Tab-separated table of C-alpha atoms in Angstrom:
chain	number	residue	atom	x	y	z
A	1	GLU	CA	-13.464	-11.240	8.946
A	2	VAL	CA	-11.889	-7.830	9.403
A	3	GLN	CA	-12.779	-5.295	6.721
A	4	LEU	CA	-11.965	-1.657	6.111
A	5	VAL	CA	-14.792	0.382	4.605
A	6	GLN	CA	-13.952	3.775	3.164
A	7	SER	CA	-16.232	6.736	2.569
A	8	GLY	CA	-17.542	7.450	-0.907
A	9	ALA	CA	-16.116	9.336	-3.850
A	10	GLU	CA	-15.775	13.099	-3.534
A	11	VAL	CA	-15.739	15.940	-6.058
A	12	LYS	CA	-14.420	19.210	-4.646
A	13	LYS	CA	-13.124	22.569	-5.813
A	14	PRO	CA	-9.599	23.883	-5.256
A	15	GLY	CA	-9.268	25.560	-1.872
A	16	GLU	CA	-12.024	23.502	-0.251
A	17	SER	CA	-11.521	21.213	2.728
A	18	LEU	CA	-12.249	17.517	2.887
A	19	LYS	CA	-12.105	14.661	5.375
A	20	ILE	CA	-12.418	11.058	4.207
A	21	SER	CA	-12.840	8.092	6.495
A	22	CYS	CA	-11.822	4.471	6.876
A	23	ARG	CA	-13.940	2.405	9.285
A	24	GLY	CA	-12.868	-0.954	10.615
A	25	SER	CA	-15.419	-3.711	11.016
A	26	SER	CA	-13.824	-5.264	14.062
A	27	TYR	CA	-13.173	-3.812	17.504
A	28	SER	CA	-9.784	-5.570	17.450
A	29	LEU	CA	-8.597	-2.836	15.079
A	30	ASP	CA	-8.233	-0.482	18.052
A	31	THR	CA	-4.757	-1.957	18.503
A	32	SER	CA	-3.851	-1.685	14.831
A	33	TRP	CA	-1.829	0.664	12.687
A	34	ILE	CA	-3.703	2.104	9.704
A	35	ALA	CA	-1.804	3.517	6.731
A	36	TRP	CA	-2.959	5.846	3.976
A	37	VAL	CA	-1.721	5.279	0.425
A	38	ARG	CA	-2.200	7.585	-2.564
A	39	GLN	CA	-2.507	6.471	-6.164
A	40	MET	CA	-2.699	9.248	-8.719
A	41	PRO	CA	-4.449	8.406	-12.015
A	42	GLY	CA	-2.417	5.859	-13.951
A	43	LYS	CA	0.437	5.990	-11.450
A	44	GLY	CA	1.953	3.890	-8.680
A	45	LEU	CA	1.422	3.637	-4.940
A	46	GLU	CA	2.681	6.314	-2.547
A	47	TRP	CA	2.867	5.758	1.223
A	48	MET	CA	1.488	8.875	2.929
A	49	GLY	CA	1.551	8.083	6.617
A	50	ILE	CA	0.359	5.806	9.365
A	51	ILE	CA	-1.600	6.096	12.606
A	52	TYR	CA	-1.939	3.798	15.587
A	53	LEU	CA	-5.609	3.615	16.502
A	54	GLY	CA	-4.817	2.853	20.138
A	55	ASP	CA	-3.241	6.236	20.948
A	56	SER	CA	-3.262	8.170	17.625
A	57	ASP	CA	0.542	8.049	17.351
A	58	THR	CA	1.026	9.310	13.781
A	59	ARG	CA	3.975	9.261	11.376
A	60	TYR	CA	4.022	11.069	8.037
A	61	SER	CA	6.021	10.750	4.886
A	62	PRO	CA	7.989	14.009	4.451
A	63	SER	CA	6.299	14.308	1.043
A	64	PHE	CA	2.903	14.635	2.723
A	65	GLN	CA	3.783	16.257	6.061
A	66	GLY	CA	1.922	19.561	6.282
A	67	GLN	CA	-0.216	18.729	3.256
A	68	VAL	CA	-2.672	16.394	4.984
A	69	THR	CA	-3.690	15.479	8.502
A	70	ILE	CA	-4.206	11.900	9.627
A	71	SER	CA	-6.387	11.333	12.665
A	72	ALA	CA	-8.427	8.588	14.299
A	73	ASP	CA	-11.305	7.866	16.635
A	74	LYS	CA	-10.505	4.688	18.519
A	75	SER	CA	-14.031	4.392	19.935
A	76	ILE	CA	-15.431	3.761	16.453
A	77	THR	CA	-12.263	2.161	14.983
A	78	THR	CA	-12.099	4.820	12.281
A	79	ALA	CA	-9.169	6.616	10.695
A	80	TYR	CA	-9.407	9.872	8.779
A	81	LEU	CA	-7.484	11.758	6.128
A	82	HIS	CA	-8.062	15.499	6.049
A	83	TRP	CA	-7.165	18.320	3.684
A	84	SER	CA	-7.741	21.958	4.614
A	85	ASN	CA	-6.878	23.440	1.213
A	86	LEU	CA	-7.348	21.049	-1.689
A	87	LYS	CA	-5.372	21.388	-4.907
A	88	ALA	CA	-5.992	19.908	-8.340
A	89	SER	CA	-2.888	17.784	-7.774
A	90	ASP	CA	-4.699	16.038	-4.875
A	91	THR	CA	-6.885	14.270	-7.438
A	92	ALA	CA	-6.238	10.588	-6.782
A	93	MET	CA	-7.511	7.346	-5.333
A	94	TYR	CA	-6.777	7.094	-1.634
A	95	TYR	CA	-6.554	3.742	0.116
A	96	CYS	CA	-6.405	2.928	3.784
A	97	ALA	CA	-4.810	-0.336	4.846
A	98	ARG	CA	-4.140	-2.199	8.072
A	99	GLY	CA	-0.680	-3.049	9.255
A	100	ARG	CA	-0.425	-6.776	9.851
A	101	ASP	CA	2.170	-6.518	12.610
A	102	GLY	CA	3.362	-4.354	15.460
A	103	PHE	CA	4.339	-1.321	13.447
A	104	GLY	CA	2.198	-1.614	10.365
A	105	ARG	CA	5.096	-2.685	8.197
A	106	ALA	CA	3.160	-4.913	5.779
A	107	LEU	CA	-0.393	-3.944	4.806
A	108	ASP	CA	-2.642	-6.982	4.813
A	109	ILE	CA	-6.190	-5.586	4.672
A	110	TRP	CA	-7.105	-2.756	2.334
A	111	GLY	CA	-10.136	-0.563	2.001
A	112	GLN	CA	-11.900	-0.299	-1.330
A	113	GLY	CA	-10.450	3.138	-1.990
A	114	THR	CA	-11.911	6.648	-2.068
A	115	MET	CA	-11.624	8.600	-5.305
A	116	VAL	CA	-11.056	12.308	-4.720
A	117	THR	CA	-11.457	14.647	-7.683
A	118	VAL	CA	-10.458	18.292	-7.312
A	119	SER	CA	-11.520	20.483	-10.199
A	120	SER	CA	-12.750	24.010	-10.713
B	1	ASP	CA	13.900	8.328	2.080
B	2	ILE	CA	14.904	4.887	0.862
B	3	GLN	CA	14.495	4.646	-2.909
B	4	MET	CA	13.081	1.456	-4.404
B	5	THR	CA	13.634	0.408	-7.996
B	6	GLN	CA	12.020	-2.461	-9.893
B	7	SER	CA	12.870	-4.235	-13.101
B	8	PRO	CA	11.539	-4.749	-15.582
B	9	SER	CA	8.904	-2.018	-15.665
B	10	SER	CA	6.714	-4.341	-17.711
B	11	LEU	CA	6.829	-7.835	-19.114
B	12	SER	CA	4.790	-10.131	-21.280
B	13	ALA	CA	4.998	-13.891	-20.771
B	14	SER	CA	3.122	-17.018	-21.746
B	15	VAL	CA	0.854	-19.026	-19.475
B	16	GLY	CA	3.004	-21.501	-17.582
B	17	ASP	CA	6.185	-19.428	-17.832
B	18	ARG	CA	8.383	-18.713	-14.838
B	19	VAL	CA	8.455	-14.967	-14.183
B	20	THR	CA	10.979	-13.072	-12.049
B	21	ILE	CA	10.602	-9.475	-10.902
B	22	THR	CA	13.531	-7.743	-9.246
B	23	CYS	CA	13.402	-5.042	-6.579
B	24	GLN	CA	16.392	-3.098	-5.304
B	25	ALA	CA	16.622	-0.814	-2.274
B	26	SER	CA	18.951	2.187	-2.078
B	27	GLN	CA	20.266	0.936	1.272
B	28	ASP	CA	20.213	-2.191	3.413
B	29	ILE	CA	16.654	-3.008	4.546
B	30	THR	CA	17.478	-6.464	5.979
B	31	ASP	CA	14.372	-8.510	5.114
B	32	TYR	CA	11.722	-5.795	5.546
B	33	LEU	CA	10.431	-6.133	2.008
B	34	ASN	CA	6.834	-6.737	0.982
B	35	TRP	CA	5.232	-7.551	-2.361
B	36	TYR	CA	1.749	-6.519	-3.474
B	37	GLN	CA	-0.383	-7.409	-6.474
B	38	GLN	CA	-2.799	-4.848	-7.891
B	39	LYS	CA	-5.270	-5.920	-10.541
B	40	PRO	CA	-6.913	-3.224	-12.696
B	41	GLY	CA	-9.630	-1.363	-10.816
B	42	GLU	CA	-8.890	-3.108	-7.515
B	43	ALA	CA	-7.102	-2.321	-4.291
B	44	PRO	CA	-3.636	-3.838	-3.809
B	45	ASN	CA	-3.329	-7.256	-2.227
B	46	LEU	CA	-0.452	-8.396	-0.006
B	47	LEU	CA	1.372	-11.414	-1.466
B	48	ILE	CA	4.660	-11.684	0.430
B	49	TYR	CA	5.861	-10.030	3.639
B	50	ASP	CA	9.295	-9.915	5.240
B	51	ALA	CA	10.892	-10.864	1.912
B	52	SER	CA	9.876	-14.510	1.813
B	53	HIS	CA	6.757	-15.171	3.900
B	54	LEU	CA	3.686	-16.080	1.873
B	55	GLU	CA	0.540	-14.302	3.068
B	56	ILE	CA	-2.363	-16.576	3.980
B	57	GLY	CA	-4.485	-17.478	0.956
B	58	VAL	CA	-1.868	-16.577	-1.651
B	59	PRO	CA	-1.127	-19.359	-4.157
B	60	SER	CA	2.131	-21.197	-3.638
B	61	ARG	CA	3.327	-20.349	-7.162
B	62	PHE	CA	4.333	-16.976	-5.704
B	63	ARG	CA	7.679	-16.930	-3.925
B	64	GLY	CA	9.829	-14.152	-2.513
B	65	SER	CA	13.557	-14.168	-1.898
B	66	GLY	CA	16.438	-11.870	-1.054
B	67	SER	CA	17.824	-9.764	1.744
B	68	GLY	CA	19.820	-6.587	2.209
B	69	THR	CA	19.249	-4.562	-0.955
B	70	ASN	CA	18.274	-7.120	-3.606
B	71	PHE	CA	14.994	-9.008	-3.744
B	72	ASN	CA	13.008	-11.128	-6.177
B	73	LEU	CA	9.392	-12.048	-6.664
B	74	ILE	CA	9.045	-15.278	-8.605
B	75	ILE	CA	5.876	-16.617	-10.172
B	76	SER	CA	6.711	-20.245	-10.885
B	77	SER	CA	3.981	-20.831	-13.479
B	78	LEU	CA	2.198	-17.736	-14.766
B	79	GLN	CA	-1.595	-17.965	-14.821
B	80	PRO	CA	-4.102	-15.719	-16.634
B	81	GLU	CA	-5.356	-14.392	-13.292
B	82	ASP	CA	-1.851	-13.115	-12.490
B	83	VAL	CA	-2.231	-10.239	-14.950
B	84	ALA	CA	-1.594	-7.276	-12.668
B	85	THR	CA	0.926	-4.691	-11.548
B	86	TYR	CA	3.304	-5.840	-8.816
B	87	TYR	CA	4.820	-3.465	-6.277
B	88	CYS	CA	7.576	-3.969	-3.761
B	89	GLN	CA	7.625	-1.934	-0.538
B	90	GLN	CA	10.342	-1.487	2.048
B	91	SER	CA	9.194	-1.388	5.674
B	92	ASP	CA	12.523	-0.965	7.444
B	93	HIS	CA	12.767	2.844	7.579
B	94	LEU	CA	10.009	5.436	7.610
B	95	PRO	CA	8.514	6.386	5.216
B	96	PHE	CA	7.722	2.877	4.023
B	97	THR	CA	8.276	3.543	0.319
B	98	PHE	CA	6.949	1.573	-2.638
B	99	GLY	CA	8.721	0.676	-5.836
B	100	PRO	CA	7.388	2.026	-9.161
B	101	GLY	CA	5.681	-1.227	-10.102
B	102	THR	CA	6.041	-3.970	-12.717
B	103	LYS	CA	3.158	-4.579	-15.084
B	104	VAL	CA	2.693	-8.229	-16.045
B	105	ASP	CA	0.531	-9.417	-18.889
B	106	ILE	CA	0.012	-12.536	-20.957
B	107	LYS	CA	1.696	-12.959	-24.323
């Protein structure tokens, strides 16, 4: 059974950097698309971007382009979400999810989520 | 970006009721429409992909329909375990935007 396991909750200060991870349990994920989805407290789902683990081809939502960096290490079937300058407004739950088909259109396997809290 | 709207934003129904949630896209997305269920404190779960295809393991009381710009998620007989927020998502044009969600609870 394929699973996505995310790194643990983080508490950071504004201006700090952070990288969270999403590790796949199966080597077959190296030909998968992995998406990142934000959910701010009490709010809905926001699609941030997607990366193909095979060659790190990455697409961003314009709302998140330049605000975060999505990367991957195919050798360990892991995707990352990185901030270089955190803001209080980055406080949210972040989910990674696997695309079930060729371009990650529908997301069929989700990680458990990583809660990021940014507060001075 | 393609804008997704959902109606209603919330609903309350009795166990056994038929429930319909509507999702509308701001432009034609053919059948690239997915539905997710998110229970409180949990990650979302894929119910329906490509407008009408039931994901493996999802109960058959869930059904998706529609194409173009108008789509429906139908729960044929609402069960207590269906209390959740339901999101549609278009996957035709990047970014693959979500709707605002419909919160379903039991009357």
